[in-house]
N, CA, C and O of each residue as an XYZ file, in Angstrom:
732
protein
N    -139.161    119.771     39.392
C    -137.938    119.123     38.936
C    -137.673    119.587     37.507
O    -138.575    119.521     36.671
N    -136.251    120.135     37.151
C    -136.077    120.603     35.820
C    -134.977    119.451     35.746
O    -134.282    119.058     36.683
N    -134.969    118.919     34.213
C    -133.973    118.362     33.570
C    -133.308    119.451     32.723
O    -133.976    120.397     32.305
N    -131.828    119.314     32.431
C    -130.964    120.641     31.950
C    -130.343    119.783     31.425
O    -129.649    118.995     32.066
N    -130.519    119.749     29.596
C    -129.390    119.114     29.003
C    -127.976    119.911     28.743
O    -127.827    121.132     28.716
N    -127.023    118.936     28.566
C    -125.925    119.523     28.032
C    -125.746    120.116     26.599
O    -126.744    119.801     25.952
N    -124.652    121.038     25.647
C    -124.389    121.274     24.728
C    -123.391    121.018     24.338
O    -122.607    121.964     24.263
N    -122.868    119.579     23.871
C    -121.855    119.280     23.366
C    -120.975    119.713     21.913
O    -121.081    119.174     20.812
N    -120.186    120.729     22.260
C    -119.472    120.988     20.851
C    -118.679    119.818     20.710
O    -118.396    118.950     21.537
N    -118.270    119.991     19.125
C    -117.103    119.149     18.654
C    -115.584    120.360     18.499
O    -115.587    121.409     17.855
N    -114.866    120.007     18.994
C    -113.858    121.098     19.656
C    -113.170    121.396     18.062
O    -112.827    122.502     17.643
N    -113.070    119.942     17.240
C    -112.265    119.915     15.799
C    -112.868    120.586     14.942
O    -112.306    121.422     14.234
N    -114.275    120.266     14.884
C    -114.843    120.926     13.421
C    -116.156    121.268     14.203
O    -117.157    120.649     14.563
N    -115.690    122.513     14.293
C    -117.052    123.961     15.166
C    -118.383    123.947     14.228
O    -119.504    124.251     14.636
N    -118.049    123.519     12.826
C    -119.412    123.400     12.062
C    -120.445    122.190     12.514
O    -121.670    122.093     12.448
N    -119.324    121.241     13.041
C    -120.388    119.747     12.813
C    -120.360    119.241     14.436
O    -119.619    118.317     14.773
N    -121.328    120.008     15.504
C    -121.345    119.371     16.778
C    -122.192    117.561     16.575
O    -122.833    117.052     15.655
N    -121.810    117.125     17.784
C    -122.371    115.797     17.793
C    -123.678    115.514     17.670
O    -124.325    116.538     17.889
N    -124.486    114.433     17.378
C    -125.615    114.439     17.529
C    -126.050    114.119     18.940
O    -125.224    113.867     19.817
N    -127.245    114.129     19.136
C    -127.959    113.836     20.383
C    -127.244    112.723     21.482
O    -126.584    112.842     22.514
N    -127.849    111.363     20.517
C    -127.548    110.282     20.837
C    -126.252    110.384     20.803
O    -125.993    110.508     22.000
N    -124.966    110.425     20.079
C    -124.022    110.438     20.701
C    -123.252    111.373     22.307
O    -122.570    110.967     23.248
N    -123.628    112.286     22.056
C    -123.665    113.662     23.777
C    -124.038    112.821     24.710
O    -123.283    112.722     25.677
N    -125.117    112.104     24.688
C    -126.079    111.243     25.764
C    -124.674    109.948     26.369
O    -124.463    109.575     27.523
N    -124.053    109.605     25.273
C    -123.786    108.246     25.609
C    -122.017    108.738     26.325
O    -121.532    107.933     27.120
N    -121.265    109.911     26.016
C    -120.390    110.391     26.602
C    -120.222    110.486     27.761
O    -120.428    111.661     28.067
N    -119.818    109.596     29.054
C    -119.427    110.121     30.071
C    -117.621    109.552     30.788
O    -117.004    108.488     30.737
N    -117.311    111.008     31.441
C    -116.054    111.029     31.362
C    -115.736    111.539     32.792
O    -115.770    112.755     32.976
N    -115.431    110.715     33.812
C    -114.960    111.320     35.174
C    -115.329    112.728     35.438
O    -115.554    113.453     34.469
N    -115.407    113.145     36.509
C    -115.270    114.647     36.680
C    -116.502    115.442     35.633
O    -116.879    116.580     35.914
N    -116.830    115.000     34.916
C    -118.001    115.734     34.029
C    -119.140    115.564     34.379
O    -119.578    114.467     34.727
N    -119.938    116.841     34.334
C    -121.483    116.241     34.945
C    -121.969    115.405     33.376
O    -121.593    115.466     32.205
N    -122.835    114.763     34.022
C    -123.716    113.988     33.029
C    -124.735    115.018     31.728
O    -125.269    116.099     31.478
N    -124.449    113.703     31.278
C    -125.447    114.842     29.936
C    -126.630    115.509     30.181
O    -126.816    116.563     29.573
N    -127.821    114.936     31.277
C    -128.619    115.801     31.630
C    -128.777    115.647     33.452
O    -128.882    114.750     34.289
N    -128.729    116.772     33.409
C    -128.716    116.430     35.318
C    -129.999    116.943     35.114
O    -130.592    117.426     34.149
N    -130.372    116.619     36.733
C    -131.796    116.920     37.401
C    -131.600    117.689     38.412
O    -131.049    117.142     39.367
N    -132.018    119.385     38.585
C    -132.022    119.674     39.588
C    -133.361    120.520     40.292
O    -134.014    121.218     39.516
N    -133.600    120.494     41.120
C    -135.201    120.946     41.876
C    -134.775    121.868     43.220
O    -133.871    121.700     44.038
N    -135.836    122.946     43.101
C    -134.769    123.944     44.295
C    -135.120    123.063     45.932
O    -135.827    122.074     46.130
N    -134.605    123.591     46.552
C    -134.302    122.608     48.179
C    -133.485    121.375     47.955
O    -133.602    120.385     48.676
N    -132.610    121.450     46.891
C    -132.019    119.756     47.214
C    -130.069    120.488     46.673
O    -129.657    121.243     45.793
N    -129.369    119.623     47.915
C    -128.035    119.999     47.910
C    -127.250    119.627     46.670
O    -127.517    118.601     46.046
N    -126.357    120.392     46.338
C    -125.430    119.900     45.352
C    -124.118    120.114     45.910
O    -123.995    120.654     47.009
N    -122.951    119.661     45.109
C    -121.576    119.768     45.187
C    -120.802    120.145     43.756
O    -120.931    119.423     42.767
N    -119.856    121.542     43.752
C    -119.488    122.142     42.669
C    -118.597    121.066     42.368
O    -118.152    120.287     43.211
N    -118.239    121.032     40.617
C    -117.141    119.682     40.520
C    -116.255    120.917     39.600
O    -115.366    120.505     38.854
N    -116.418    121.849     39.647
C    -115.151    122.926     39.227
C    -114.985    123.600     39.907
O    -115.869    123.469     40.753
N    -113.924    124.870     40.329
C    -113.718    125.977     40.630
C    -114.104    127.372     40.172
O    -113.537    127.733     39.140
N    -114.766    128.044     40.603
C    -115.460    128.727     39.850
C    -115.445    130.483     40.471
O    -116.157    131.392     40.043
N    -114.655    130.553     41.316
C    -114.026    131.617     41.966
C    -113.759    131.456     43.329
O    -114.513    131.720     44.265
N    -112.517    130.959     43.368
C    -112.212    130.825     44.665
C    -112.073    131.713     45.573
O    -111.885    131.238     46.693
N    -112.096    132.843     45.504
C    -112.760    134.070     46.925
C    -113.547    134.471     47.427
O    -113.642    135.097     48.482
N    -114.779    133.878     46.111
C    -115.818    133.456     46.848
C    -116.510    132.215     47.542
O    -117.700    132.153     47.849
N    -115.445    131.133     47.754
C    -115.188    129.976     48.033
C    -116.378    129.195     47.503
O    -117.099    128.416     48.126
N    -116.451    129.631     45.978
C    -116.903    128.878     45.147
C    -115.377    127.791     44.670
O    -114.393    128.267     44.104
N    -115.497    126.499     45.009
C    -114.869    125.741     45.036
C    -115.080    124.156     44.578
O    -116.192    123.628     44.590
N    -114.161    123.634     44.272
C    -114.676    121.991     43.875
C    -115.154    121.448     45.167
O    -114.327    121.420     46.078
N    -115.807    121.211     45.294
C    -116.252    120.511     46.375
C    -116.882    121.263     47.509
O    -117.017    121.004     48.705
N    -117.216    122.248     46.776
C    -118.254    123.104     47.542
C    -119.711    122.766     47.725
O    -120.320    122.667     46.659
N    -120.635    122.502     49.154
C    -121.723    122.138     48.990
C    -122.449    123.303     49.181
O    -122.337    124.060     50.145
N    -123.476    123.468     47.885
C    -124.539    124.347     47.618
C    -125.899    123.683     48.140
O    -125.996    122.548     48.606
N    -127.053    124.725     47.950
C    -128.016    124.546     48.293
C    -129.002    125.193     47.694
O    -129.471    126.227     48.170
N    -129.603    124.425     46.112
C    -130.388    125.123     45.371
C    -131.732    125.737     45.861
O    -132.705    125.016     46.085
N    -131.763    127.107     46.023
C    -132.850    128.105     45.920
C    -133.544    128.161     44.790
O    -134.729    127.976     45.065
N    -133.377    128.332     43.604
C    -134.225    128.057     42.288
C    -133.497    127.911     41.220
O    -132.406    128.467     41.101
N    -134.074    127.063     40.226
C    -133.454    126.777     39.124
C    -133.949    127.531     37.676
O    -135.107    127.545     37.257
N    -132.763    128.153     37.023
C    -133.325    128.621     35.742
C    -132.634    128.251     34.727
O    -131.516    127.739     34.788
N    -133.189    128.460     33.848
C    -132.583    128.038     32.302
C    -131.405    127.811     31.998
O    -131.077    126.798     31.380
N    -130.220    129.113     32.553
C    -129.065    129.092     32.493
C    -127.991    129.447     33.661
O    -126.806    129.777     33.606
N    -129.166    129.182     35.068
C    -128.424    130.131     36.062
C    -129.105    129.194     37.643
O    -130.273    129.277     38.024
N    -128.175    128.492     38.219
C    -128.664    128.383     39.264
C    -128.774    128.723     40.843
O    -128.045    128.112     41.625
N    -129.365    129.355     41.145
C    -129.794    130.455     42.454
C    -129.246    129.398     43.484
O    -129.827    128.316     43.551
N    -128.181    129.645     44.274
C    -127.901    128.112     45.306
C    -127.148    129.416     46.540
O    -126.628    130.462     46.153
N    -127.260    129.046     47.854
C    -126.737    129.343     49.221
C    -125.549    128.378     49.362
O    -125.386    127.210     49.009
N    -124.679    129.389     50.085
C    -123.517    127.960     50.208
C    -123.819    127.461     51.752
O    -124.204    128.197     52.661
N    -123.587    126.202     51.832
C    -123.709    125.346     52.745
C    -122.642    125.788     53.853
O    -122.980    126.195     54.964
N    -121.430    125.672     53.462
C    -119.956    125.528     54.515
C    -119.128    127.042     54.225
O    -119.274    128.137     53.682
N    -118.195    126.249     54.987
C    -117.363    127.880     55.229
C    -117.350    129.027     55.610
O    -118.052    129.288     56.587
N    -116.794    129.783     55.170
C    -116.689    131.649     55.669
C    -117.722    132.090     54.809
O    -118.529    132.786     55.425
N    -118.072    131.898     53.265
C    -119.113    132.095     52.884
C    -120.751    131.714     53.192
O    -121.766    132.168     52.663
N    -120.575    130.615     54.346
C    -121.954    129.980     54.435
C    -123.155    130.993     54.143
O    -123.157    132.218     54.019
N    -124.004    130.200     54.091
C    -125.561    131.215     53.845
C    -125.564    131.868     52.791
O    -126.632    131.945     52.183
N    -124.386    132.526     52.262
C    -124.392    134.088     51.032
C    -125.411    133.104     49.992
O    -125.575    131.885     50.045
N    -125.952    133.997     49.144
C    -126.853    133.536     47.842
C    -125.296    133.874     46.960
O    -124.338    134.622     47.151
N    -125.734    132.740     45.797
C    -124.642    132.526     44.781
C    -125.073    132.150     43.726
O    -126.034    131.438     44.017
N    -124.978    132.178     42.813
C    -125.273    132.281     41.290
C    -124.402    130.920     40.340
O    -123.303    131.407     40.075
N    -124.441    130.000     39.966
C    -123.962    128.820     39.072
C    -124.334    129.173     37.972
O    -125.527    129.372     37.739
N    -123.529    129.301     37.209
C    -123.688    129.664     35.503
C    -123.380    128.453     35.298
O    -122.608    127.795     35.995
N    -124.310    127.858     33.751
C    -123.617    126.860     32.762
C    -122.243    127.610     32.657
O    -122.158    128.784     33.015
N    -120.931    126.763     32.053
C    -119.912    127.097     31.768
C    -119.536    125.758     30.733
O    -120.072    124.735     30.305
N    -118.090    126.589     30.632
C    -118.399    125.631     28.774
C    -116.527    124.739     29.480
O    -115.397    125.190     29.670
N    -117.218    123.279     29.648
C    -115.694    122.401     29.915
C    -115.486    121.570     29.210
O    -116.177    120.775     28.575
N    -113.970    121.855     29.382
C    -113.125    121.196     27.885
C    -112.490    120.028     28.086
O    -111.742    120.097     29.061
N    -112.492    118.777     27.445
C    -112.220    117.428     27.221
C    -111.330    117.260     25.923
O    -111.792    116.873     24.849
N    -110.253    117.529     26.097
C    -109.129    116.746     25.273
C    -108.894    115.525     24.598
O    -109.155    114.439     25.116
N    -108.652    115.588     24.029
C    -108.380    114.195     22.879
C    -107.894    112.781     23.910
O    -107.021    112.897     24.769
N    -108.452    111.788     23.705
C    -107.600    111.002     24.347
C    -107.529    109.538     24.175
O    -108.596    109.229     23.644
N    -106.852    108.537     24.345
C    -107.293    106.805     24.070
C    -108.633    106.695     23.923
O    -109.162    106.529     22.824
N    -109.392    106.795     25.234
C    -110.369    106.439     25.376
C    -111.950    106.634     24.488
O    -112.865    105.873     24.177
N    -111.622    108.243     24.290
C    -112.314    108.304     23.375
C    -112.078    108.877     21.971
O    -112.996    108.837     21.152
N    -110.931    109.389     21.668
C    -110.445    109.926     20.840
C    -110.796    110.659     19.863
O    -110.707    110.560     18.639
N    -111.234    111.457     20.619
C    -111.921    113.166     20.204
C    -111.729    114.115     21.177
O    -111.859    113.704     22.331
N    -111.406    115.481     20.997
C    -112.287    116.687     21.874
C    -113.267    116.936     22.028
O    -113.962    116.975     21.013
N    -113.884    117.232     23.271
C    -115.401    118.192     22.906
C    -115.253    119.122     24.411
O    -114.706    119.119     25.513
N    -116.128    119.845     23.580
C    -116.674    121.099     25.100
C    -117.843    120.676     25.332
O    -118.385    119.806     24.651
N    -118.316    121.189     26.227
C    -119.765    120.840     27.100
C    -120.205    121.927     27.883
O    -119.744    122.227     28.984
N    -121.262    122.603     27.182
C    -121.765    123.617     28.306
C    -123.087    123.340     29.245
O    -124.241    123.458     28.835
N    -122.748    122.986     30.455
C    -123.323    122.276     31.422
C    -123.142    123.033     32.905
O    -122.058    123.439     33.325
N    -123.922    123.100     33.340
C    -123.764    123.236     35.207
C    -122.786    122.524     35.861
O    -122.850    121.304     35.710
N    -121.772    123.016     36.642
C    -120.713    122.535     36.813
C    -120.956    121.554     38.607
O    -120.096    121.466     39.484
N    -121.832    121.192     38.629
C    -122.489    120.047     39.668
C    -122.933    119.119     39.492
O    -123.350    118.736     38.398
N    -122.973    118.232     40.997
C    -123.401    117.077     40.700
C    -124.427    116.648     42.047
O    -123.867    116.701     43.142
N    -125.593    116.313     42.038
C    -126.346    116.278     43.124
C    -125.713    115.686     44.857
O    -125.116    114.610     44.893
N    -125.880    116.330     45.905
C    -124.779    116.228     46.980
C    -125.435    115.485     47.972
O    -124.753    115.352     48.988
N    -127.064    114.709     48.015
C    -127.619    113.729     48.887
C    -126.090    112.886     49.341
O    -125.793    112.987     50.532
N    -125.298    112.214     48.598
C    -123.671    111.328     49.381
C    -123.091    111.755     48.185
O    -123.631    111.931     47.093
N    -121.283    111.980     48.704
C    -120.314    112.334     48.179
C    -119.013    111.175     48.603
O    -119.211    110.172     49.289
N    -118.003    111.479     48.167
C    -117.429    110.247     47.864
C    -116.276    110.367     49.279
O    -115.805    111.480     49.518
N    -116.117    109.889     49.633
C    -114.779    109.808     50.901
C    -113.629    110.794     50.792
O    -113.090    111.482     51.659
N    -113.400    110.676     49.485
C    -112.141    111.601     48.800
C    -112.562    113.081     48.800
O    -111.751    113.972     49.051
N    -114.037    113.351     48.469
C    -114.567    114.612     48.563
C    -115.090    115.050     49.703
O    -115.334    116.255     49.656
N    -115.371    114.505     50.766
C    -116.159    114.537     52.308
C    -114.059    114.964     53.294
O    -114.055    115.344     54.465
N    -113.170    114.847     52.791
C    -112.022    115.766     53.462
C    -112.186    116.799     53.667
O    -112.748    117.442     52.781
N    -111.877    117.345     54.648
C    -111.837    118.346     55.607
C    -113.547    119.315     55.868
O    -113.714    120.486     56.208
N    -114.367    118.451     55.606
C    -115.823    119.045     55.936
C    -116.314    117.657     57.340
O    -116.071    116.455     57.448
N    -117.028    118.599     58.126
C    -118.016    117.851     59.229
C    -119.328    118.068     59.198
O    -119.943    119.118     59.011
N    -119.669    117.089     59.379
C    -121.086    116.222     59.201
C    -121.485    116.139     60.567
O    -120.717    115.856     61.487
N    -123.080    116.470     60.719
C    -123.577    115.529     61.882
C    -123.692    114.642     62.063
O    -123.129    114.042     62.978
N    -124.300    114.271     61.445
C    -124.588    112.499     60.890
C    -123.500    112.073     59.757
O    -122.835    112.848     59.070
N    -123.483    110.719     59.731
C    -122.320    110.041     58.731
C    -122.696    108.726     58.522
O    -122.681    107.944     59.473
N    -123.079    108.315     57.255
C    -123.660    107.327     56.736
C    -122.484    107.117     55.970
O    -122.102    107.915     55.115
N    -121.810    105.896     56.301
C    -120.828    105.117     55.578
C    -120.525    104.264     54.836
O    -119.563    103.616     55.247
N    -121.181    103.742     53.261
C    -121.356    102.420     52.816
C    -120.326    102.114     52.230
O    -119.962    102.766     51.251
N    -119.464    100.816     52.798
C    -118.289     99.844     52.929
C    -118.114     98.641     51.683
O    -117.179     97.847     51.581
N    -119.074     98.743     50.957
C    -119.036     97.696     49.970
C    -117.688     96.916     49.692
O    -117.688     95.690     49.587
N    -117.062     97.331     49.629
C    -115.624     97.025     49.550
C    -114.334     97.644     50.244
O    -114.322     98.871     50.345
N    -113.455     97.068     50.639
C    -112.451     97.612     51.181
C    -112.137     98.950     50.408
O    -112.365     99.200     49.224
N    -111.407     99.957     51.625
C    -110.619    101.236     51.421
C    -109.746    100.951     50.422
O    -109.538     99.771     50.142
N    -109.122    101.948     49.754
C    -108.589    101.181     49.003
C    -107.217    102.053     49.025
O    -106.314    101.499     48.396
N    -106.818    103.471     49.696
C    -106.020    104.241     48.943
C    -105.653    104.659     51.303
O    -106.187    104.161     52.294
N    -104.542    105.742     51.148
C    -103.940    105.737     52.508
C    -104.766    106.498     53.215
O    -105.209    107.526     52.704
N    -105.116    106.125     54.516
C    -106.012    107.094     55.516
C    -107.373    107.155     54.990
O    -108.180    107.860     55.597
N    -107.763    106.482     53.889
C    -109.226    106.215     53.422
C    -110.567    106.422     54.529
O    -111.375    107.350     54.567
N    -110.476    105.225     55.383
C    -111.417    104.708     56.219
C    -111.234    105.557     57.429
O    -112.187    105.787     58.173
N    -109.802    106.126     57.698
C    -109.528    107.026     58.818
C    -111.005    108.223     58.552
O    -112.129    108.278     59.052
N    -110.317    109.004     57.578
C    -111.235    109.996     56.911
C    -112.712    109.846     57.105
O    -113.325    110.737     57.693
N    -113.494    108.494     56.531
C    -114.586    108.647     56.370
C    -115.154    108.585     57.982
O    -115.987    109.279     58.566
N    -114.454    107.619     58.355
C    -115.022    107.760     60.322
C    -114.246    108.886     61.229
O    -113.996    108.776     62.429
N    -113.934    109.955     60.406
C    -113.599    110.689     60.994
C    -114.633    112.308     61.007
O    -114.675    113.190     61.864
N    -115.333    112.187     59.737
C    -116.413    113.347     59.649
C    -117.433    113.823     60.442
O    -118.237    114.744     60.294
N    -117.249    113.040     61.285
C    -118.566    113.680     62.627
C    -117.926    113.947     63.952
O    -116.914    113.303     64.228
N    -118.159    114.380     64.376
C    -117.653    114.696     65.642
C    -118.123    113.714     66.735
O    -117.280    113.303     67.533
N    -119.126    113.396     66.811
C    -119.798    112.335     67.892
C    -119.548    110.948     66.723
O    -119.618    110.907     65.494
N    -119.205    109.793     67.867
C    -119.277    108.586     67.404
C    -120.461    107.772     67.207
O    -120.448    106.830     66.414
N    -121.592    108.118     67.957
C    -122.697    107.946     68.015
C    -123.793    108.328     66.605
O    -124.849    107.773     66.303
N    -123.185    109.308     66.020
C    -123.766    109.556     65.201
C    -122.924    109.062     63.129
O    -123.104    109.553     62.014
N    -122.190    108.071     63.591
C    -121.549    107.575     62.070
C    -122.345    106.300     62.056
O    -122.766    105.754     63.075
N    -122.519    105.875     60.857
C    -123.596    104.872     60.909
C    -122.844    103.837     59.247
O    -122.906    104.515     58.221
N    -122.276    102.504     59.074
C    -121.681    102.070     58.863
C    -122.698    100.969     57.692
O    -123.759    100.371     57.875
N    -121.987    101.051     56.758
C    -123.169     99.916     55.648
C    -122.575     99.101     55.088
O    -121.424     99.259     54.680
N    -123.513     97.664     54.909
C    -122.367     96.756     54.180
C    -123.630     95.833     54.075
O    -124.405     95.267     54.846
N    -123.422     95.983     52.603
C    -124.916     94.626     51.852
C    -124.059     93.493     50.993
O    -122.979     93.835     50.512
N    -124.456     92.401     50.841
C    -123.763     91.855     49.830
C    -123.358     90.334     51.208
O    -123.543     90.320     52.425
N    -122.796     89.304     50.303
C    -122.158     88.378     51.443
C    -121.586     88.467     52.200
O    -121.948     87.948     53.255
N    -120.299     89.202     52.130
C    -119.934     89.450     52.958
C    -119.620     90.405     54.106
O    -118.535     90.923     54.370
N    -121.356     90.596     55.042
C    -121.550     91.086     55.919
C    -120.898     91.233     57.330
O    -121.023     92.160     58.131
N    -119.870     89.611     57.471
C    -119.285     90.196     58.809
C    -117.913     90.026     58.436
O    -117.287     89.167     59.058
N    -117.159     90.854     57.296
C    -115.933     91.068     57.059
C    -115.480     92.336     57.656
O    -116.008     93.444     57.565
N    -114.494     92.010     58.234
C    -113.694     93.147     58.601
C    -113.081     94.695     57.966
O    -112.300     94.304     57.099
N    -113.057     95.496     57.958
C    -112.697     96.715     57.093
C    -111.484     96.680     57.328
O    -111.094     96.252     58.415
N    -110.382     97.232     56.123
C    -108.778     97.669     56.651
C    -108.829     99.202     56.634
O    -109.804     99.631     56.016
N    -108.056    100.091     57.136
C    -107.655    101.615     57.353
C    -106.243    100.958     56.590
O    -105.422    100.189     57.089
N    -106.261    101.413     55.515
C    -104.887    100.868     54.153
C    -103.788    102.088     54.625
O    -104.094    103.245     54.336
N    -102.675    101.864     55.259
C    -101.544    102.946     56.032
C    -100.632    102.275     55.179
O    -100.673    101.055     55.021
N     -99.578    103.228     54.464
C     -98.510    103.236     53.990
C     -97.635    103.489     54.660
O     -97.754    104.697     54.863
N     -96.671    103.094     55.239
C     -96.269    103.350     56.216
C     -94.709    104.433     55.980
O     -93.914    104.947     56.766
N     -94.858    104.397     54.344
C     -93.532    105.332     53.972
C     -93.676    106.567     54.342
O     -92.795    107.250     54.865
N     -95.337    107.078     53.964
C     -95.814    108.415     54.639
C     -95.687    108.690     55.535
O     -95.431    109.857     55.831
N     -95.797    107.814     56.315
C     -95.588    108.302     58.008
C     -94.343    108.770     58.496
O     -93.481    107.928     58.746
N     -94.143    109.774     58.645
C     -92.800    110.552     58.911
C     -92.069    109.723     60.652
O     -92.912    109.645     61.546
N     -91.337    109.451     60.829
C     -90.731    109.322     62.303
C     -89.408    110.099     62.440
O     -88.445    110.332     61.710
N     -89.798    110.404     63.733
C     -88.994    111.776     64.530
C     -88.156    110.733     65.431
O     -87.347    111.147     66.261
């Protein structure tokens, strides 16, 4: 298992990057974390684009072969590329000024995020054998729940989770019904 920290520049003043403890405590959607963990045999999912003809893609699932310093050795999982060996460079991503935190910074980091479960929104248009579904809360956005019980091909093999009190609540499939075109 290697831990791979990030390198947080300060985008304003290139002399004075952040300290430690502050890099650590930064997290911002879509960004990998300040230090990921990755170990070869365990899947990931790209969270950038990183040449799309080689259908290196957001939401591409890899499959780390070995990990190095600045370069990670991964097979792609899906697609027309499946199997090929592929190469993940750190790359340097940029975070704009904003409310929330109100600064820039870059981050040169591995552009993944470990792919054991991915999120409903990211599991579109890929099939699964198996499909482990945890429901904690209602769908929340259109064709949500369609989607997630839709990734396997056999019904037999989606498998449905729900901890918490309320265990025998019903799920909604949230349909807008403006989307729905009629002919």
């Amino acid at each position: 298992m290697f831990s791979l920290k990030s390198i947080v520049l300060n985008l304003k003043d290139s002399d004075n990057n952040f300290p430690e403890e502050i890099s650590k405590s930064i997290e911002v959607p879509g960004f990998p974390k300040y230090i990921i963990y990755c170990k070869a045999k365990t899947p990931i999912i790209l969270l950038r684009n990183l040449n799309i003809a080689k259908g290196l893609c957001n939401g591409t699932r890899l499959f780390i072969e070995e990990v190095k310093p600045h370069v990670l050795v991964c097979s792609i999982m899906t697609g027309p590329s499946k199997v090929n060996i592929t190469f993940v460079p750190k790359i340097k991503l940029h975070y704009e000024e904003t409310e929330v935190y109100g600064l820039s910074f870059g981050k040169y980091q591995f552009p993944n995020a470990l792919a054991f479960a991915i999120t409903i929104n990211k599991s579109q248009e890929k099939s699964f054998y198996y499909v482990g579904i945890y429901l904690n809360t209602q769908a929340f956005s259109h064709g949500q729940l369609y989607v997630a019980l839709s990734r396997s091909r056999n019904k037999d093999n989606i498998f449905v989770g729900v901890i918490g009190k309320d265990l025998d609540a019903k799920r909604t499939n949230v349909v807008v019904r403006n989307l729905i075109s009629q002919n």
